[in-house]
mmCIF file of C-alpha atoms in Angstrom:
data_model
loop_
_atom_site.group_PDB
_atom_site.id
_atom_site.type_symbol
_atom_site.label_atom_id
_atom_site.label_comp_id
_atom_site.label_asym_id
_atom_site.label_seq_id
_atom_site.Cartn_x
_atom_site.Cartn_y
_atom_site.Cartn_z
ATOM 1 C CA LYS R 28 73.873 130.881 144.797
ATOM 2 C CA GLN R 29 72.351 133.811 142.853
ATOM 3 C CA GLU R 30 68.629 134.024 142.700
ATOM 4 C CA VAL R 31 66.951 136.435 140.628
ATOM 5 C CA THR R 32 63.317 137.140 140.996
ATOM 6 C CA GLN R 33 60.804 139.209 138.590
ATOM 7 C CA ILE R 34 57.382 140.201 139.712
ATOM 8 C CA PRO R 35 54.816 140.425 138.198
ATOM 9 C CA ALA R 36 55.124 137.453 135.898
ATOM 10 C CA ALA R 37 52.618 139.076 133.748
ATOM 11 C CA LEU R 38 51.544 142.617 133.120
ATOM 12 C CA SER R 39 48.473 144.127 130.852
ATOM 13 C CA VAL R 40 48.574 147.687 130.147
ATOM 14 C CA PRO R 41 46.590 150.105 127.727
ATOM 15 C CA GLU R 42 48.636 151.885 124.961
ATOM 16 C CA GLY R 43 50.240 155.101 126.119
ATOM 17 C CA GLU R 44 50.830 153.939 129.657
ATOM 18 C CA ASN R 45 54.313 153.723 131.276
ATOM 19 C CA LEU R 46 55.562 150.332 132.258
ATOM 20 C CA VAL R 47 57.581 149.623 135.427
ATOM 21 C CA LEU R 48 59.052 146.017 135.359
ATOM 22 C CA ASN R 49 60.970 144.936 138.629
ATOM 23 C CA CYS R 50 63.950 142.609 139.137
ATOM 24 C CA SER R 51 65.456 141.555 142.300
ATOM 25 C CA PHE R 52 68.657 139.535 143.151
ATOM 26 C CA THR R 53 70.034 137.831 146.274
ATOM 27 C CA ASP R 54 73.869 138.538 146.072
ATOM 28 C CA SER R 55 74.815 142.188 145.409
ATOM 29 C CA ALA R 56 78.348 141.121 144.284
ATOM 30 C CA ILE R 57 77.484 141.378 140.634
ATOM 31 C CA TYR R 58 79.469 142.479 137.848
ATOM 32 C CA ASN R 59 76.834 143.813 135.448
ATOM 33 C CA LEU R 60 73.019 143.511 134.795
ATOM 34 C CA GLN R 61 71.269 143.127 131.594
ATOM 35 C CA TRP R 62 67.689 143.524 130.665
ATOM 36 C CA PHE R 63 66.750 141.292 127.594
ATOM 37 C CA ARG R 64 63.645 141.315 125.391
ATOM 38 C CA GLN R 65 62.414 137.773 124.310
ATOM 39 C CA ASP R 66 59.632 137.789 121.621
ATOM 40 C CA PRO R 67 57.712 134.376 121.214
ATOM 41 C CA GLY R 68 59.758 131.880 119.484
ATOM 42 C CA LYS R 69 62.771 133.853 119.207
ATOM 43 C CA GLY R 70 65.938 134.539 120.883
ATOM 44 C CA LEU R 71 67.067 137.287 123.377
ATOM 45 C CA THR R 72 67.663 140.823 122.441
ATOM 46 C CA SER R 73 69.866 142.769 124.623
ATOM 47 C CA LEU R 74 68.127 146.097 125.785
ATOM 48 C CA LEU R 75 70.425 147.698 128.228
ATOM 49 C CA LEU R 76 73.493 146.910 130.361
ATOM 50 C CA ILE R 77 74.375 148.494 133.467
ATOM 51 C CA GLN R 78 77.524 148.153 134.966
ATOM 52 C CA SER R 79 78.093 147.688 138.637
ATOM 53 C CA SER R 80 79.663 151.156 139.066
ATOM 54 C CA GLN R 81 76.455 152.776 137.474
ATOM 55 C CA ARG R 82 72.784 153.818 138.846
ATOM 56 C CA GLU R 83 71.205 153.850 135.421
ATOM 57 C CA GLN R 84 71.218 153.470 131.673
ATOM 58 C CA THR R 85 69.044 154.970 129.104
ATOM 59 C CA SER R 86 68.130 154.154 125.767
ATOM 60 C CA GLY R 87 65.358 155.812 123.888
ATOM 61 C CA ARG R 88 61.938 155.193 125.944
ATOM 62 C CA LEU R 89 63.874 152.694 128.041
ATOM 63 C CA ASN R 90 65.410 153.504 131.212
ATOM 64 C CA ALA R 91 67.007 151.151 133.743
ATOM 65 C CA SER R 92 68.224 151.632 137.151
ATOM 66 C CA LEU R 93 70.254 149.515 139.743
ATOM 67 C CA ASP R 94 70.468 149.509 143.505
ATOM 68 C CA LYS R 95 73.162 147.049 144.162
ATOM 69 C CA SER R 96 73.050 147.519 148.037
ATOM 70 C CA SER R 97 69.149 146.556 147.929
ATOM 71 C CA GLY R 98 69.644 144.075 145.272
ATOM 72 C CA ARG R 99 67.128 145.684 142.954
ATOM 73 C CA SER R 100 66.791 146.856 139.436
ATOM 74 C CA THR R 101 63.829 148.655 137.465
ATOM 75 C CA LEU R 102 63.232 148.780 133.745
ATOM 76 C CA TYR R 103 61.036 151.770 132.870
ATOM 77 C CA ILE R 104 59.325 151.968 129.345
ATOM 78 C CA ALA R 105 57.851 155.188 128.597
ATOM 79 C CA ALA R 106 54.562 155.755 126.662
ATOM 80 C CA SER R 107 54.211 152.035 125.850
ATOM 81 C CA GLN R 108 52.958 150.653 122.490
ATOM 82 C CA PRO R 109 51.605 147.470 121.209
ATOM 83 C CA GLY R 110 54.811 146.742 119.685
ATOM 84 C CA ASP R 111 56.455 146.602 123.126
ATOM 85 C CA SER R 112 54.547 143.292 124.026
ATOM 86 C CA ALA R 113 57.012 140.730 124.696
ATOM 87 C CA THR R 114 58.523 139.085 127.585
ATOM 88 C CA TYR R 115 61.253 141.083 129.333
ATOM 89 C CA LEU R 116 64.059 139.088 131.374
ATOM 90 C CA CYS R 117 66.614 140.381 133.861
ATOM 91 C CA ALA R 118 69.964 138.845 134.269
ATOM 92 C CA VAL R 119 72.978 139.673 136.563
ATOM 93 C CA SER R 120 76.322 138.526 135.842
ATOM 94 C CA GLY R 121 79.011 137.510 138.351
ATOM 95 C CA ASP R 122 82.081 135.627 137.003
ATOM 96 C CA TYR R 123 81.037 136.350 133.425
ATOM 97 C CA LYS R 124 77.794 133.884 134.011
ATOM 98 C CA LEU R 125 74.411 135.302 133.652
ATOM 99 C CA SER R 126 71.668 134.013 136.248
ATOM 100 C CA PHE R 127 68.282 134.950 135.123
ATOM 101 C CA GLY R 128 64.858 135.872 136.222
ATOM 102 C CA ALA R 129 61.820 134.110 134.937
ATOM 103 C CA GLY R 130 60.632 136.959 132.903
ATOM 104 C CA THR R 131 57.809 139.215 132.895
ATOM 105 C CA THR R 132 55.244 139.071 130.139
ATOM 106 C CA VAL R 133 53.980 142.363 128.966
ATOM 107 C CA THR R 134 50.847 142.889 127.030
ATOM 108 C CA VAL R 135 50.260 146.235 125.539
ATOM 109 C CA ARG R 136 46.592 146.900 124.594
ATOM 110 C CA ALA R 137 45.515 149.187 121.529
ATOM 111 C CA GLU V 18 78.294 142.859 112.229
ATOM 112 C CA ALA V 19 76.950 139.392 111.983
ATOM 113 C CA GLY V 20 75.078 138.055 114.877
ATOM 114 C CA VAL V 21 75.256 134.693 116.633
ATOM 115 C CA ALA V 22 73.982 132.031 114.235
ATOM 116 C CA GLN V 23 72.438 129.007 115.384
ATOM 117 C CA SER V 24 71.089 125.756 113.559
ATOM 118 C CA PRO V 25 68.623 124.038 113.126
ATOM 119 C CA ARG V 26 65.900 126.487 114.270
ATOM 120 C CA TYR V 27 63.507 123.538 115.177
ATOM 121 C CA LYS V 28 64.065 119.882 115.618
ATOM 122 C CA ILE V 29 61.233 117.279 116.722
ATOM 123 C CA ILE V 30 62.631 113.668 117.677
ATOM 124 C CA GLU V 31 61.797 110.965 119.648
ATOM 125 C CA LYS V 32 62.916 109.865 123.061
ATOM 126 C CA ARG V 33 65.933 107.917 123.001
ATOM 127 C CA GLN V 34 67.314 109.497 119.900
ATOM 128 C CA SER V 35 69.915 111.723 119.409
ATOM 129 C CA VAL V 36 70.386 115.325 118.153
ATOM 130 C CA ALA V 37 73.142 117.758 117.744
ATOM 131 C CA PHE V 38 72.985 121.810 117.621
ATOM 132 C CA TRP V 39 75.349 124.097 115.890
ATOM 133 C CA CYS V 40 76.452 127.518 116.945
ATOM 134 C CA ASN V 41 78.567 130.072 115.227
ATOM 135 C CA PRO V 42 79.343 133.214 117.696
ATOM 136 C CA ILE V 43 80.173 136.820 116.641
ATOM 137 C CA SER V 44 83.532 137.080 114.921
ATOM 138 C CA GLY V 45 86.265 137.388 117.334
ATOM 139 C CA HIS V 46 84.089 136.675 120.635
ATOM 140 C CA ALA V 47 86.417 134.510 122.637
ATOM 141 C CA THR V 48 83.610 133.231 125.000
ATOM 142 C CA LEU V 49 80.408 131.098 124.092
ATOM 143 C CA TYR V 50 77.783 129.970 126.276
ATOM 144 C CA TRP V 51 75.072 127.310 125.762
ATOM 145 C CA TYR V 52 71.877 127.768 127.658
ATOM 146 C CA GLN V 53 68.799 125.524 128.077
ATOM 147 C CA GLN V 54 65.368 127.508 128.421
ATOM 148 C CA ILE V 55 62.258 125.302 129.508
ATOM 149 C CA LEU V 56 59.016 127.044 128.705
ATOM 150 C CA GLY V 57 58.175 129.664 131.251
ATOM 151 C CA GLN V 58 61.489 129.847 132.682
ATOM 152 C CA GLY V 59 64.719 131.938 132.468
ATOM 153 C CA PRO V 60 67.506 130.655 130.453
ATOM 154 C CA LYS V 61 69.795 128.049 132.598
ATOM 155 C CA LEU V 62 73.522 127.953 131.869
ATOM 156 C CA LEU V 63 74.778 124.511 130.520
ATOM 157 C CA ILE V 64 78.248 125.129 129.458
ATOM 158 C CA GLN V 65 80.845 128.074 129.131
ATOM 159 C CA PHE V 66 83.731 127.852 126.802
ATOM 160 C CA GLN V 67 86.742 130.499 126.631
ATOM 161 C CA ASN V 68 88.280 129.847 123.349
ATOM 162 C CA ASN V 69 88.456 126.043 122.882
ATOM 163 C CA GLY V 70 88.595 125.424 126.685
ATOM 164 C CA VAL V 71 85.626 124.524 129.108
ATOM 165 C CA VAL V 72 85.347 126.884 131.776
ATOM 166 C CA ASP V 73 82.111 125.939 133.475
ATOM 167 C CA ASP V 74 79.952 122.649 132.909
ATOM 168 C CA SER V 75 78.577 122.167 136.378
ATOM 169 C CA GLN V 76 75.040 122.202 135.285
ATOM 170 C CA LEU V 77 75.457 119.950 132.091
ATOM 171 C CA PRO V 78 73.870 116.664 132.237
ATOM 172 C CA LYS V 79 77.041 114.906 131.401
ATOM 173 C CA ASP V 80 75.518 111.336 131.092
ATOM 174 C CA ARG V 81 73.413 112.372 128.042
ATOM 175 C CA PHE V 82 74.747 116.128 127.153
ATOM 176 C CA SER V 83 78.185 116.823 125.478
ATOM 177 C CA ALA V 84 79.475 119.726 123.824
ATOM 178 C CA GLU V 85 82.677 121.038 121.956
ATOM 179 C CA ARG V 86 84.337 123.963 120.479
ATOM 180 C CA LEU V 87 86.959 122.861 118.093
ATOM 181 C CA LYS V 88 89.498 125.793 116.990
ATOM 182 C CA GLY V 89 87.991 128.090 119.318
ATOM 183 C CA VAL V 90 85.112 129.243 116.934
ATOM 184 C CA ASP V 91 81.856 127.237 116.183
ATOM 185 C CA SER V 92 80.531 124.817 118.670
ATOM 186 C CA THR V 93 77.999 121.956 118.818
ATOM 187 C CA LEU V 94 75.932 120.498 121.561
ATOM 188 C CA LYS V 95 74.903 116.865 121.302
ATOM 189 C CA ILE V 96 71.974 115.234 123.327
ATOM 190 C CA GLN V 97 72.221 111.480 123.467
ATOM 191 C CA PRO V 98 69.826 109.679 124.390
ATOM 192 C CA ALA V 99 67.159 112.434 124.677
ATOM 193 C CA LYS V 100 64.305 112.453 127.313
ATOM 194 C CA LEU V 101 60.969 114.087 127.156
ATOM 195 C CA GLU V 102 62.228 116.610 129.741
ATOM 196 C CA ASP V 103 64.767 117.915 127.131
ATOM 197 C CA SER V 104 62.203 119.624 125.444
ATOM 198 C CA ALA V 105 63.220 123.327 125.279
ATOM 199 C CA VAL V 106 64.858 126.082 123.511
ATOM 200 C CA TYR V 107 68.925 125.792 123.332
ATOM 201 C CA LEU V 108 70.424 129.078 123.205
ATOM 202 C CA CYS V 109 73.990 130.023 122.439
ATOM 203 C CA ALA V 110 75.425 133.178 123.306
ATOM 204 C CA SER V 111 78.943 134.783 123.006
ATOM 205 C CA THR V 112 80.865 137.842 124.420
ATOM 206 C CA SER V 113 84.192 139.401 123.596
ATOM 207 C CA GLY V 114 87.099 138.825 126.107
ATOM 208 C CA THR V 115 86.762 142.387 127.427
ATOM 209 C CA GLY V 116 84.667 144.382 129.583
ATOM 210 C CA PRO V 117 81.667 145.173 130.283
ATOM 211 C CA TYR V 118 80.899 141.432 128.898
ATOM 212 C CA GLU V 119 77.681 142.022 127.432
ATOM 213 C CA GLN V 120 76.145 138.832 126.041
ATOM 214 C CA TYR V 121 74.706 138.604 122.484
ATOM 215 C CA PHE V 122 72.242 135.605 121.844
ATOM 216 C CA GLY V 123 71.455 133.677 118.626
ATOM 217 C CA PRO V 124 67.602 132.780 117.714
ATOM 218 C CA GLY V 125 67.821 129.601 119.470
ATOM 219 C CA THR V 126 66.813 125.887 118.495
ATOM 220 C CA ARG V 127 63.621 124.637 119.605
ATOM 221 C CA LEU V 128 63.664 120.989 120.600
ATOM 222 C CA THR V 129 60.693 118.971 120.912
ATOM 223 C CA VAL V 130 61.059 115.221 122.233
ATOM 224 C CA THR V 131 58.118 113.251 121.771
#
């Protein structure tokens, strides 16, 4: 059974600092990995998807890396802004089903 | 392109009552998922449909939860009777039938059972 862990559970940084969010998973036989953002009381917004054959994906200030062999992914957010405050969830896909971590709640202080 | 639609957005019921949630996926998406997200946890898959057939319902508490997807489009999830521990956000997601199988989520329904 796939287990996904995100550490730390919460993170607080001053505006402008770069964010590094970590995700680890136990079974390296994955199809893809998605990073999501969840605002309080809202659904999930897909940020980046990395296919198993890829090493990284970039979108604007966001960059996600994937190391299947070690079961790790990292989401980098450059030059954080207060609007980046949210919970970030990592999910890995096998057999078209997603297994989620519990998320990292980020607070960016102005 | 319209996103995944869900209703209602919020629901408060008493334990032992019944409740139903509705989801309309992105047009043309063959696969539909229902997830349960308890506060402070990641979403947990309850059931997966491919068109109008069930692919995986191994984590659906079948004694009280049921779901259907008639005509392979929209879907309903029902809880009867509800328990206090069913308080959660119920998320619907869909994906097309071709790779890379990115899942798109609706806004969710927040259920409170008192």
